[in-house]
Short mmCIF file of C-alpha atoms in Angstrom, two decimals:
data_model
loop_
_atom_site.label_atom_id
_atom_site.label_comp_id
_atom_site.label_asym_id
_atom_site.label_seq_id
_atom_site.Cartn_x
_atom_site.Cartn_y
_atom_site.Cartn_z
CA MET E 15 -48.91 -33.12 -48.23
CA LYS E 16 -49.22 -30.42 -46.21
CA ALA E 17 -48.85 -27.06 -48.53
CA TYR E 18 -46.27 -25.07 -47.06
CA LEU E 19 -42.91 -24.57 -45.48
CA MET E 20 -41.51 -21.72 -42.75
CA ALA E 21 -37.80 -20.16 -43.41
CA LEU E 22 -37.33 -17.94 -39.84
CA ASP E 23 -34.79 -15.91 -41.49
CA GLN E 24 -32.36 -14.53 -37.97
CA GLY E 25 -30.49 -11.38 -38.69
CA THR E 26 -28.78 -8.93 -37.83
CA THR E 27 -31.02 -6.15 -37.93
CA SER E 28 -34.54 -8.03 -38.34
CA SER E 29 -36.15 -11.54 -37.44
CA ARG E 30 -38.55 -12.17 -40.57
CA CYS E 31 -39.98 -15.38 -41.72
CA ILE E 32 -41.42 -16.16 -44.89
CA LEU E 33 -44.26 -18.99 -45.24
CA PHE E 34 -42.76 -20.84 -49.37
CA ASP E 35 -44.86 -23.44 -51.35
CA ARG E 36 -43.80 -26.20 -52.59
CA THR E 37 -42.53 -24.08 -56.34
CA GLY E 38 -40.85 -22.57 -53.82
CA THR E 39 -42.87 -18.72 -54.14
CA ILE E 40 -43.22 -16.80 -51.54
CA VAL E 41 -47.01 -16.76 -50.62
CA SER E 42 -46.23 -13.72 -47.18
CA VAL E 43 -43.56 -12.11 -45.40
CA ALA E 44 -43.86 -10.62 -42.23
CA GLN E 45 -40.65 -8.24 -40.32
CA LYS E 46 -39.06 -6.65 -37.19
CA GLU E 47 -36.93 -4.76 -35.99
CA LEU E 48 -34.20 -6.17 -33.06
CA LYS E 49 -33.15 -3.47 -31.57
CA GLN E 50 -29.40 -3.26 -31.79
CA TYR E 51 -27.28 -2.49 -28.43
CA TYR E 52 -23.49 -0.36 -28.04
CA PRO E 53 -22.92 0.07 -24.09
CA ARG E 54 -18.87 1.32 -25.50
CA THR E 55 -16.53 1.30 -28.03
CA GLY E 56 -16.27 -1.60 -30.21
CA TRP E 57 -18.77 -3.38 -28.04
CA VAL E 58 -22.19 -4.97 -29.81
CA GLU E 59 -25.48 -6.77 -28.38
CA HIS E 60 -28.11 -8.36 -28.94
CA ASN E 61 -31.53 -9.62 -26.24
CA PRO E 62 -32.25 -13.25 -26.44
CA VAL E 63 -35.15 -12.46 -25.26
CA GLU E 64 -35.92 -9.71 -28.00
CA ILE E 65 -33.74 -12.11 -30.34
CA TRP E 66 -36.84 -14.89 -29.44
CA SER E 67 -39.84 -12.48 -28.66
CA THR E 68 -39.47 -10.64 -32.22
CA GLN E 69 -38.90 -13.81 -33.96
CA MET E 70 -41.72 -16.07 -33.01
CA GLY E 71 -43.58 -12.46 -32.84
CA VAL E 72 -43.21 -12.84 -37.65
CA ALA E 73 -43.89 -16.28 -37.74
CA ARG E 74 -47.58 -15.97 -36.26
CA GLU E 75 -47.87 -13.46 -39.04
CA ALA E 76 -47.15 -14.66 -41.71
CA MET E 77 -49.68 -17.63 -40.90
CA GLU E 78 -52.48 -15.32 -40.06
CA GLN E 79 -51.65 -13.22 -43.13
CA ILE E 80 -52.77 -15.87 -45.16
CA GLY E 81 -55.15 -17.97 -43.01
CA VAL E 82 -53.00 -20.76 -41.86
CA GLY E 83 -52.12 -22.83 -39.08
CA TYR E 84 -49.56 -25.62 -37.79
CA PRO E 85 -51.36 -28.53 -39.60
CA ASP E 86 -50.90 -26.35 -42.55
CA ILE E 87 -46.78 -26.49 -41.78
CA ALA E 88 -45.02 -29.26 -43.10
CA ALA E 89 -41.59 -27.96 -41.52
CA ILE E 90 -39.71 -25.37 -40.09
CA GLY E 91 -36.73 -24.40 -41.13
CA ILE E 92 -34.25 -21.91 -39.91
CA THR E 93 -31.48 -19.87 -40.73
CA ASN E 94 -29.15 -17.56 -39.26
CA GLN E 95 -26.45 -14.81 -38.41
CA ARG E 96 -23.10 -16.13 -37.67
CA GLU E 97 -21.20 -16.61 -34.91
CA THR E 98 -23.52 -14.05 -33.05
CA THR E 99 -23.17 -15.82 -28.56
CA ILE E 100 -25.99 -16.77 -25.81
CA VAL E 101 -25.61 -18.71 -23.19
CA TRP E 102 -28.14 -19.41 -20.81
CA ASP E 103 -28.76 -21.73 -17.87
CA ARG E 104 -30.25 -24.98 -18.17
CA ASN E 105 -33.03 -25.30 -15.98
CA THR E 106 -34.87 -21.75 -16.54
CA GLY E 107 -33.27 -20.60 -20.00
CA GLU E 108 -32.48 -16.91 -18.36
CA PRO E 109 -29.13 -15.45 -19.97
CA VAL E 110 -27.13 -15.68 -18.64
CA CYS E 111 -26.32 -12.18 -20.35
CA PRO E 112 -27.28 -10.15 -23.99
CA ALA E 113 -25.55 -12.30 -26.58
CA ILE E 114 -22.14 -11.25 -28.00
CA VAL E 115 -22.70 -9.93 -32.32
CA TRP E 116 -20.92 -11.33 -34.62
CA GLN E 117 -19.63 -8.21 -35.71
CA CYS E 118 -18.41 -6.91 -31.78
CA ARG E 119 -14.25 -6.64 -30.82
CA ARG E 120 -14.08 -6.41 -27.03
CA THR E 121 -11.93 -10.37 -27.94
CA ALA E 122 -10.19 -8.70 -30.17
CA GLU E 123 -7.30 -8.45 -28.23
CA LEU E 124 -7.28 -11.99 -26.67
CA CYS E 125 -7.30 -13.27 -30.66
CA ASP E 126 -3.83 -11.01 -30.83
CA ARG E 127 -2.62 -13.05 -27.90
CA LEU E 128 -3.47 -16.06 -29.48
CA GLU E 129 -1.75 -15.26 -32.91
CA ILE E 130 1.17 -13.99 -31.10
CA GLN E 131 1.40 -17.13 -29.36
CA GLY E 132 1.39 -18.96 -32.45
CA TYR E 133 -1.86 -20.98 -32.61
CA GLY E 134 -2.96 -19.40 -35.65
CA ASP E 135 -1.80 -21.54 -38.17
CA MET E 136 -2.81 -24.60 -35.81
CA ILE E 137 -6.53 -23.27 -35.29
CA PHE E 138 -6.55 -22.68 -39.42
CA GLN E 139 -6.16 -25.90 -39.52
CA LYS E 140 -8.26 -26.99 -37.37
CA THR E 141 -11.41 -25.25 -37.95
CA GLY E 142 -10.64 -23.18 -41.72
CA LEU E 143 -10.93 -19.85 -39.80
CA ARG E 144 -8.14 -17.40 -39.25
CA VAL E 145 -8.12 -16.43 -35.60
CA ASP E 146 -10.28 -12.71 -35.31
CA ALA E 147 -12.76 -12.03 -33.21
CA TYR E 148 -15.41 -12.52 -35.64
CA PHE E 149 -15.95 -15.78 -34.49
CA SER E 150 -17.46 -17.33 -31.34
CA ALA E 151 -14.78 -18.79 -29.42
CA THR E 152 -13.44 -15.51 -27.69
CA LYS E 153 -16.70 -14.45 -27.50
CA LEU E 154 -17.26 -17.46 -25.50
CA GLN E 155 -14.06 -17.14 -23.41
CA TRP E 156 -15.10 -13.67 -22.30
CA ILE E 157 -18.15 -15.03 -20.83
CA LEU E 158 -17.16 -17.86 -19.35
CA LYS E 159 -14.26 -15.14 -18.21
CA HIS E 160 -16.69 -12.42 -16.95
CA VAL E 161 -19.70 -13.45 -15.54
CA GLU E 162 -19.25 -14.63 -12.62
CA GLY E 163 -19.96 -17.90 -11.66
CA ALA E 164 -20.05 -18.89 -15.17
CA ARG E 165 -16.99 -21.44 -15.82
CA GLU E 166 -18.29 -23.95 -12.46
CA ARG E 167 -21.87 -23.87 -13.39
CA ALA E 168 -20.99 -25.04 -17.11
CA LYS E 169 -18.62 -27.35 -15.37
CA ARG E 170 -21.21 -28.83 -13.62
CA GLY E 171 -23.70 -29.05 -16.38
CA GLU E 172 -25.34 -26.12 -15.21
CA LEU E 173 -25.35 -23.28 -18.37
CA LEU E 174 -25.76 -24.23 -22.32
CA PHE E 175 -23.85 -22.50 -25.06
CA GLY E 176 -25.26 -22.00 -28.14
CA THR E 177 -25.45 -19.46 -31.99
CA VAL E 178 -28.74 -18.03 -32.50
CA ASP E 179 -30.34 -21.69 -34.06
CA THR E 180 -29.39 -23.29 -31.31
CA TRP E 181 -31.04 -20.68 -28.70
CA LEU E 182 -34.29 -20.96 -30.84
CA ILE E 183 -34.04 -24.13 -31.52
CA TRP E 184 -34.38 -24.51 -27.32
CA LYS E 185 -36.28 -22.16 -27.13
CA LEU E 186 -39.04 -23.48 -29.80
CA THR E 187 -38.64 -27.32 -28.32
CA ARG E 188 -39.50 -25.58 -24.83
CA GLY E 189 -35.48 -27.69 -23.82
CA LYS E 190 -36.12 -30.75 -25.34
CA VAL E 191 -33.05 -30.07 -28.07
CA HIS E 192 -30.06 -28.56 -27.65
CA ALA E 193 -28.24 -28.62 -31.03
CA THR E 194 -26.00 -27.14 -34.45
CA ASP E 195 -26.01 -27.79 -37.57
CA TYR E 196 -22.28 -28.01 -39.65
CA SER E 197 -22.65 -25.37 -41.20
CA ASN E 198 -23.00 -23.12 -37.95
CA ALA E 199 -20.55 -24.98 -35.75
CA ALA E 200 -18.01 -24.87 -38.45
CA ARG E 201 -18.08 -20.99 -37.55
CA THR E 202 -17.82 -21.20 -33.63
CA MET E 203 -13.92 -21.32 -34.29
CA LEU E 204 -14.20 -24.37 -31.96
CA TYR E 205 -15.08 -26.91 -34.44
CA ASN E 206 -12.98 -29.63 -36.52
CA ILE E 207 -14.59 -29.14 -39.92
CA THR E 208 -12.32 -32.18 -41.07
CA GLU E 209 -12.93 -34.47 -38.07
CA LYS E 210 -16.62 -32.95 -37.20
CA GLN E 211 -16.09 -32.86 -33.96
CA TRP E 212 -15.37 -30.64 -30.67
CA ASP E 213 -12.43 -30.36 -30.58
CA THR E 214 -10.73 -31.13 -27.75
CA ASP E 215 -6.75 -28.56 -28.67
CA ILE E 216 -8.96 -25.55 -28.62
CA LEU E 217 -11.82 -26.57 -26.16
CA LYS E 218 -8.09 -27.27 -23.67
CA LEU E 219 -6.22 -23.59 -24.56
CA LEU E 220 -9.08 -21.50 -24.00
CA ASP E 221 -11.02 -23.27 -20.71
CA ILE E 222 -14.18 -23.60 -22.95
CA PRO E 223 -15.73 -26.96 -20.56
CA PRO E 224 -17.64 -29.40 -23.52
CA GLU E 225 -20.34 -29.78 -21.00
CA LEU E 226 -21.52 -26.40 -22.95
CA LEU E 227 -21.62 -26.77 -26.40
CA PRO E 228 -24.38 -28.93 -29.01
CA GLU E 229 -24.98 -32.03 -30.76
CA VAL E 230 -24.28 -31.53 -34.09
CA HIS E 231 -26.29 -32.63 -36.98
CA ASP E 232 -26.78 -32.51 -40.60
CA SER E 233 -28.75 -29.69 -41.91
CA SER E 234 -30.87 -30.79 -43.23
CA TYR E 235 -32.36 -32.91 -40.69
CA ILE E 236 -35.25 -33.13 -38.29
CA TYR E 237 -33.84 -31.65 -34.54
CA GLY E 238 -37.29 -31.72 -33.18
CA GLU E 239 -40.02 -30.82 -32.16
CA THR E 240 -42.22 -27.47 -32.24
CA ASP E 241 -43.95 -27.98 -28.10
CA PRO E 242 -47.69 -27.15 -28.75
CA SER E 243 -47.89 -24.72 -27.07
CA ILE E 244 -46.25 -22.70 -29.30
CA PHE E 245 -48.37 -22.93 -32.61
CA GLY E 246 -50.69 -24.84 -31.51
CA GLY E 247 -49.33 -28.21 -32.30
CA SER E 248 -46.47 -30.01 -33.39
CA ILE E 249 -44.27 -28.73 -36.38
CA PRO E 250 -41.02 -30.40 -37.30
CA ILE E 251 -38.14 -28.90 -37.49
CA ALA E 252 -35.97 -29.70 -39.62
CA GLY E 253 -33.45 -27.45 -41.42
CA VAL E 254 -30.95 -25.09 -40.35
CA ALA E 255 -27.88 -23.13 -41.86
CA GLY E 256 -25.87 -20.53 -41.23
CA ASP E 257 -27.54 -17.03 -44.05
CA GLN E 258 -24.97 -17.13 -46.14
CA GLN E 259 -24.02 -21.00 -46.68
CA ALA E 260 -28.17 -21.47 -46.51
CA SER E 261 -28.13 -18.66 -49.95
CA LEU E 262 -25.70 -20.77 -50.95
CA PHE E 263 -28.28 -23.98 -50.83
CA GLY E 264 -30.63 -21.58 -51.59
CA GLN E 265 -29.26 -20.53 -55.09
CA LEU E 266 -29.17 -24.29 -56.06
CA CYS E 267 -24.94 -24.47 -56.32
CA TYR E 268 -24.57 -28.76 -55.75
CA GLU E 269 -22.15 -29.15 -57.55
CA ARG E 270 -17.96 -28.21 -57.31
CA GLY E 271 -17.07 -24.14 -58.50
CA GLU E 272 -21.01 -23.19 -58.39
CA MET E 273 -20.27 -19.95 -56.44
CA LYS E 274 -22.83 -17.35 -55.23
CA ASN E 275 -21.94 -13.02 -54.43
CA THR E 276 -24.35 -11.88 -52.15
CA TYR E 277 -24.55 -7.66 -52.57
CA GLY E 278 -25.67 -6.38 -49.04
CA THR E 279 -23.30 -3.88 -47.31
CA GLY E 280 -20.59 -6.00 -47.72
CA GLY E 281 -20.11 -9.09 -50.13
CA PHE E 282 -20.56 -12.47 -49.17
CA LEU E 283 -19.11 -14.86 -51.79
CA LEU E 284 -18.85 -18.44 -51.74
CA MET E 285 -18.10 -21.26 -53.63
CA ASN E 286 -19.27 -24.67 -54.07
CA VAL E 287 -15.26 -26.89 -53.79
CA GLY E 288 -17.30 -30.04 -52.62
CA LYS E 289 -16.21 -32.62 -49.72
CA GLU E 290 -12.96 -32.52 -49.16
CA PRO E 291 -12.01 -29.22 -47.82
CA VAL E 292 -9.38 -26.78 -49.28
CA PHE E 293 -7.80 -24.89 -47.49
CA SER E 294 -6.91 -21.17 -48.46
CA LYS E 295 -2.65 -19.81 -48.39
CA HIS E 296 -4.26 -16.04 -49.42
CA GLY E 297 -6.77 -15.31 -46.33
CA LEU E 298 -10.24 -16.85 -47.42
CA LEU E 299 -11.78 -18.46 -44.74
CA THR E 300 -13.31 -21.97 -45.28
CA THR E 301 -16.18 -23.14 -44.20
CA ILE E 302 -18.77 -26.34 -43.78
CA ALA E 303 -21.59 -24.97 -46.30
CA TRP E 304 -23.59 -28.34 -45.75
CA GLY E 305 -23.75 -31.36 -44.00
CA LEU E 306 -26.73 -33.80 -46.52
CA ASN E 307 -27.62 -37.19 -46.33
CA GLY E 308 -24.65 -38.10 -44.03
CA GLN E 309 -22.46 -36.35 -46.09
CA ILE E 310 -20.10 -32.73 -45.52
CA THR E 311 -19.53 -30.14 -48.48
CA TYR E 312 -17.27 -27.63 -48.02
CA ALA E 313 -17.11 -24.33 -48.85
CA LEU E 314 -14.75 -21.23 -49.51
CA GLU E 315 -15.79 -18.08 -48.61
CA GLY E 316 -14.44 -13.61 -48.98
CA SER E 317 -15.55 -11.30 -48.30
CA VAL E 318 -15.24 -7.58 -49.79
CA PHE E 319 -16.16 -5.32 -46.48
CA VAL E 320 -17.36 -2.36 -48.36
CA ALA E 321 -20.08 -3.50 -50.86
CA GLY E 322 -23.29 -1.44 -51.00
CA ALA E 323 -21.39 0.48 -47.58
CA ALA E 324 -20.47 2.58 -50.87
CA VAL E 325 -23.43 3.88 -52.44
CA GLN E 326 -25.10 4.09 -48.71
CA TRP E 327 -21.24 7.01 -48.58
CA LEU E 328 -22.70 8.89 -51.87
CA ARG E 329 -26.17 8.93 -50.03
CA ASP E 330 -25.88 9.64 -47.20
CA GLU E 331 -22.24 11.55 -46.59
CA MET E 332 -21.08 12.95 -50.24
CA GLY E 333 -25.15 13.51 -51.05
CA LEU E 334 -24.73 12.62 -54.02
CA ILE E 335 -27.48 10.55 -54.70
CA SER E 336 -30.79 10.52 -53.56
CA THR E 337 -31.23 7.52 -52.78
CA ALA E 338 -30.03 4.29 -53.19
CA GLU E 339 -32.26 3.24 -56.92
CA GLU E 340 -30.82 6.46 -58.07
CA SER E 341 -26.90 5.23 -58.52
CA GLU E 342 -27.79 3.12 -62.35
CA GLN E 343 -29.29 6.21 -63.65
CA ILE E 344 -26.66 7.83 -63.35
CA ALA E 345 -23.90 5.73 -63.60
CA SER E 346 -25.41 5.24 -67.02
CA SER E 347 -25.60 8.53 -68.40
CA VAL E 348 -22.02 8.94 -69.19
CA PRO E 349 -20.16 5.67 -71.65
CA ASP E 350 -17.28 5.69 -68.77
CA THR E 351 -15.59 7.42 -65.61
CA ASN E 352 -13.05 9.10 -67.49
CA GLY E 353 -9.97 7.72 -65.75
CA VAL E 354 -13.01 8.15 -62.06
CA TYR E 355 -11.73 5.22 -59.59
CA LEU E 356 -13.29 4.73 -56.69
CA VAL E 357 -11.35 2.00 -53.87
CA PRO E 358 -13.82 1.89 -51.52
CA ALA E 359 -11.55 1.24 -48.99
CA PHE E 360 -12.89 2.47 -45.75
CA VAL E 361 -12.23 -0.19 -43.77
CA GLY E 362 -9.47 -1.79 -44.49
CA LEU E 363 -9.21 -4.62 -48.40
CA GLY E 364 -9.95 -7.62 -47.23
CA ALA E 365 -8.88 -10.88 -49.42
CA PRO E 366 -6.41 -11.14 -51.53
CA TYR E 367 -4.28 -6.94 -50.09
CA TRP E 368 -5.13 -8.32 -46.20
CA ASP E 369 -4.58 -5.06 -45.69
CA PRO E 370 -5.82 -2.82 -42.51
CA TYR E 371 -4.05 -0.58 -43.36
CA ALA E 372 -5.51 0.91 -46.20
CA ARG E 373 -7.32 4.18 -46.83
CA GLY E 374 -10.30 5.39 -49.08
CA ILE E 375 -8.81 7.33 -52.55
CA LEU E 376 -10.80 8.88 -55.31
CA THR E 377 -8.10 8.75 -58.20
CA GLY E 378 -7.89 10.24 -61.77
CA LEU E 379 -10.26 13.58 -61.00
CA THR E 380 -9.34 15.71 -63.84
CA ARG E 381 -11.37 18.69 -64.23
CA GLY E 382 -13.04 17.16 -66.60
CA THR E 383 -14.80 15.21 -63.68
CA ASN E 384 -18.74 15.09 -63.17
CA ARG E 385 -21.20 13.72 -60.82
CA SER E 386 -21.55 10.88 -62.32
CA HIS E 387 -18.45 10.10 -63.41
CA ILE E 388 -18.20 9.27 -59.20
CA VAL E 389 -20.99 7.54 -58.75
CA ARG E 390 -20.39 5.37 -61.97
CA ALA E 391 -16.68 4.83 -59.95
CA THR E 392 -18.22 3.54 -56.90
CA LEU E 393 -20.24 0.64 -58.57
CA GLU E 394 -17.57 -0.35 -60.65
CA ALA E 395 -15.69 -0.72 -57.35
CA LEU E 396 -18.41 -3.63 -56.44
CA ALA E 397 -17.28 -5.50 -59.74
CA TYR E 398 -14.23 -5.13 -59.43
CA GLN E 399 -13.36 -6.02 -55.46
CA THR E 400 -15.94 -9.10 -56.71
CA TYR E 401 -12.90 -10.04 -59.38
CA ASP E 402 -10.52 -10.02 -56.52
CA VAL E 403 -12.17 -12.10 -54.69
CA VAL E 404 -13.32 -14.36 -58.01
CA THR E 405 -9.82 -14.57 -59.07
CA LEU E 406 -8.81 -15.59 -56.00
CA MET E 407 -10.95 -17.90 -55.35
CA GLU E 408 -10.49 -19.85 -58.68
CA GLN E 409 -6.34 -20.12 -57.89
CA GLU E 410 -7.51 -21.99 -54.83
CA ALA E 411 -10.23 -24.32 -55.79
CA GLY E 412 -8.04 -25.03 -59.49
CA ILE E 413 -10.64 -23.92 -61.37
CA ASP E 414 -9.99 -22.75 -64.65
CA LYS E 415 -12.61 -20.44 -64.68
CA VAL E 416 -16.65 -19.65 -63.10
CA SER E 417 -18.90 -19.81 -65.86
CA CYS E 418 -20.91 -18.18 -63.72
CA LEU E 419 -22.02 -15.93 -60.73
CA LYS E 420 -25.19 -16.70 -58.76
CA VAL E 421 -26.66 -13.40 -57.34
CA ASP E 422 -28.52 -12.02 -54.89
CA GLY E 423 -29.06 -9.29 -52.43
CA GLY E 424 -29.76 -5.84 -52.51
CA ALA E 425 -27.48 -3.50 -55.03
CA SER E 426 -28.64 -7.85 -57.93
CA ALA E 427 -31.00 -5.18 -58.87
CA ASN E 428 -28.69 -2.78 -60.30
CA ASP E 429 -28.54 -4.08 -64.28
CA PHE E 430 -25.78 -1.93 -65.03
CA LEU E 431 -23.48 -2.89 -61.56
CA MET E 432 -23.74 -6.83 -62.69
CA GLN E 433 -23.71 -5.77 -66.47
CA PHE E 434 -20.54 -4.20 -65.30
CA GLN E 435 -19.59 -7.38 -63.33
CA ALA E 436 -20.36 -9.33 -66.39
CA ASP E 437 -17.71 -7.58 -68.53
CA ILE E 438 -15.36 -7.47 -65.37
CA LEU E 439 -14.71 -11.12 -64.77
CA GLN E 440 -15.88 -12.66 -68.54
CA ALA E 441 -18.46 -14.80 -67.10
CA GLU E 442 -22.67 -14.99 -67.14
CA ILE E 443 -24.11 -13.27 -63.90
CA LEU E 444 -27.04 -15.04 -63.44
CA ARG E 445 -30.37 -13.21 -61.17
CA PRO E 446 -32.94 -15.11 -60.13
CA GLN E 447 -36.58 -14.20 -59.91
CA CYS E 448 -36.56 -15.03 -55.52
CA ILE E 449 -33.74 -12.64 -54.62
CA GLU E 450 -34.97 -14.47 -50.99
CA THR E 451 -32.27 -16.70 -51.29
CA THR E 452 -31.21 -17.63 -47.85
CA ALA E 453 -34.58 -17.91 -45.89
CA LEU E 454 -35.52 -20.06 -49.72
CA GLY E 455 -31.87 -21.93 -48.87
CA ALA E 456 -33.00 -22.53 -45.57
CA ALA E 457 -37.21 -23.74 -46.11
CA TYR E 458 -35.51 -26.20 -49.41
CA LEU E 459 -33.05 -27.74 -46.01
CA ALA E 460 -36.48 -28.42 -44.34
CA GLY E 461 -38.65 -29.60 -47.17
CA LEU E 462 -36.01 -32.37 -47.56
CA GLY E 463 -35.93 -33.53 -43.65
CA THR E 464 -39.83 -34.39 -44.20
CA GLY E 465 -40.16 -35.33 -47.05
CA TYR E 466 -41.64 -32.47 -48.89
CA TYR E 467 -39.30 -33.07 -51.48
CA ARG E 468 -37.62 -36.39 -51.95
CA ASN E 469 -34.06 -35.04 -53.52
CA VAL E 470 -32.14 -31.95 -54.85
CA GLU E 471 -32.92 -32.91 -58.44
CA ASP E 472 -36.91 -32.81 -56.38
CA ILE E 473 -35.62 -28.38 -55.91
CA ARG E 474 -33.43 -27.73 -59.20
CA GLY E 475 -36.56 -26.72 -61.33
CA ASN E 476 -38.10 -24.12 -59.02
CA TRP E 477 -35.14 -22.13 -59.73
CA GLN E 478 -36.48 -19.27 -62.35
CA LYS E 479 -34.44 -16.86 -63.99
CA GLU E 480 -35.48 -13.40 -63.72
CA ARG E 481 -32.01 -11.82 -65.23
CA SER E 482 -28.87 -12.90 -67.20
CA PHE E 483 -25.87 -10.58 -68.11
CA VAL E 484 -23.31 -11.48 -70.36
CA PRO E 485 -20.10 -9.91 -70.90
CA LYS E 486 -20.18 -7.56 -73.88
CA ARG E 487 -16.73 -5.31 -73.67
CA SER E 488 -13.95 -6.97 -75.77
CA ALA E 489 -10.86 -8.51 -73.73
CA CYS E 490 -8.58 -5.16 -75.42
CA GLN E 491 -11.11 -3.13 -72.93
CA ARG E 492 -11.28 -5.60 -70.07
CA GLU E 493 -7.46 -5.92 -69.47
CA GLU E 494 -6.98 -1.76 -70.02
CA LEU E 495 -10.24 -1.34 -66.57
CA LEU E 496 -8.66 -3.88 -64.90
CA ARG E 497 -4.51 -1.87 -65.09
CA GLY E 498 -6.93 1.24 -64.02
CA TRP E 499 -8.09 -0.41 -61.66
CA ASN E 500 -4.49 -2.11 -59.91
CA HIS E 501 -2.55 1.01 -59.92
CA ALA E 502 -5.89 3.12 -57.91
CA VAL E 503 -6.31 0.02 -55.36
CA SER E 504 -1.81 0.29 -55.05
CA GLN E 505 -2.51 3.92 -54.71
CA SER E 506 -5.05 3.16 -51.91
CA MET E 507 -1.48 1.10 -50.32
CA MET E 508 0.37 3.62 -49.94
CA PRO E 509 -0.15 5.61 -46.27
CA GLN E 510 2.70 5.22 -43.81
CA ARG E 511 1.75 2.47 -41.12
CA PRO E 512 1.90 3.97 -38.05
#
């Protein structure tokens, strides 16, 4: 059996390649930053050619590090920044314009009009998504409208649309395969997640020709093989998933009710809700987690807008810490926050509050408040916000109580935060030895697609706990802390609306 699985992890700020062995152990890593372009206020773009060149550069580098070639790679899995939109010429392979990144807000007014015209509920019921510039649909509509001749060329079948995974597959196969997986299709706001097809009503509403769209397959599926010119020989491309869904898969959350939280700049919580979609009444997104063996698994997704970014704020704007790692020691140096709460509503509040006008607030200050209390309150805020989303997910999915939460991302290395998270959630927090779960999920999907692994049971033994955190606080203490948090949140929502 060939030795390694290759994960191409194409993210917003960098392209990475990780090689894993059969046990899910990292044997090689290469990474290169990806340039960000900001042509106007609120606009964010990438160069699709740079996405491709950086991704291929790190793939070759990762192989060279351990002296392997294409015969040693069993399969390639792709995981990617979601929603970012690329349109290119079917014949030349040239992009018609820069990639419009998921963060780009240029289509916000179009989304507002769709809501005002009453299309929001229809789109939500079909796609599980709220109408927002975040998703691919209005980005694609913008390209067709603003790039000269694009819509006419699209109708003639001369142009192709794809999210980043589709672009990489097309380039890896030298234009032989134009495809995506269920998890990425579900993030376009064009895909009907219950009927499992591109939605004709939404395509008509946005005047998007169906000729542009890729085929949609299982997340574990042999999409094609790399052109021999790329690695010297062919390697099957057999796994594809958007980054957060790949992380859920890499964390082995295969049963209904299992969930993970990625503590990055924001916090991304996903819960496996099983074979039937759950449509939230309170602003959570419904999405496809993955397609496996012809069967769809659905997930609820909730985002904490500000997680690690609050720690960066302590460091860069407030000057209270020198490094993010220092926050753990400082927070642990005091027994509590001395009544201080930070609500990091720097860009408003998401689920379950959905108040875009809320603003950050530091409350409970006294003459005895010091630096350590504020640092501790900042870390605790990450746990409180996670608690709010998890509680909402439990209610929406009809699950009595989440017994454990699997964690990854940079801030998951903070032992103080993880213990406080366990206390507030009253659930066990499980941190794996390999926190590169996004790339690992893509590798697992590729391994399943090629028979490198026989089934998911073949993978379960790979997940190794680095540490678990169990609740230590009494119910009385926890309730008192949560009352203080809820009061602080209410204060952050008090300012006069514009």
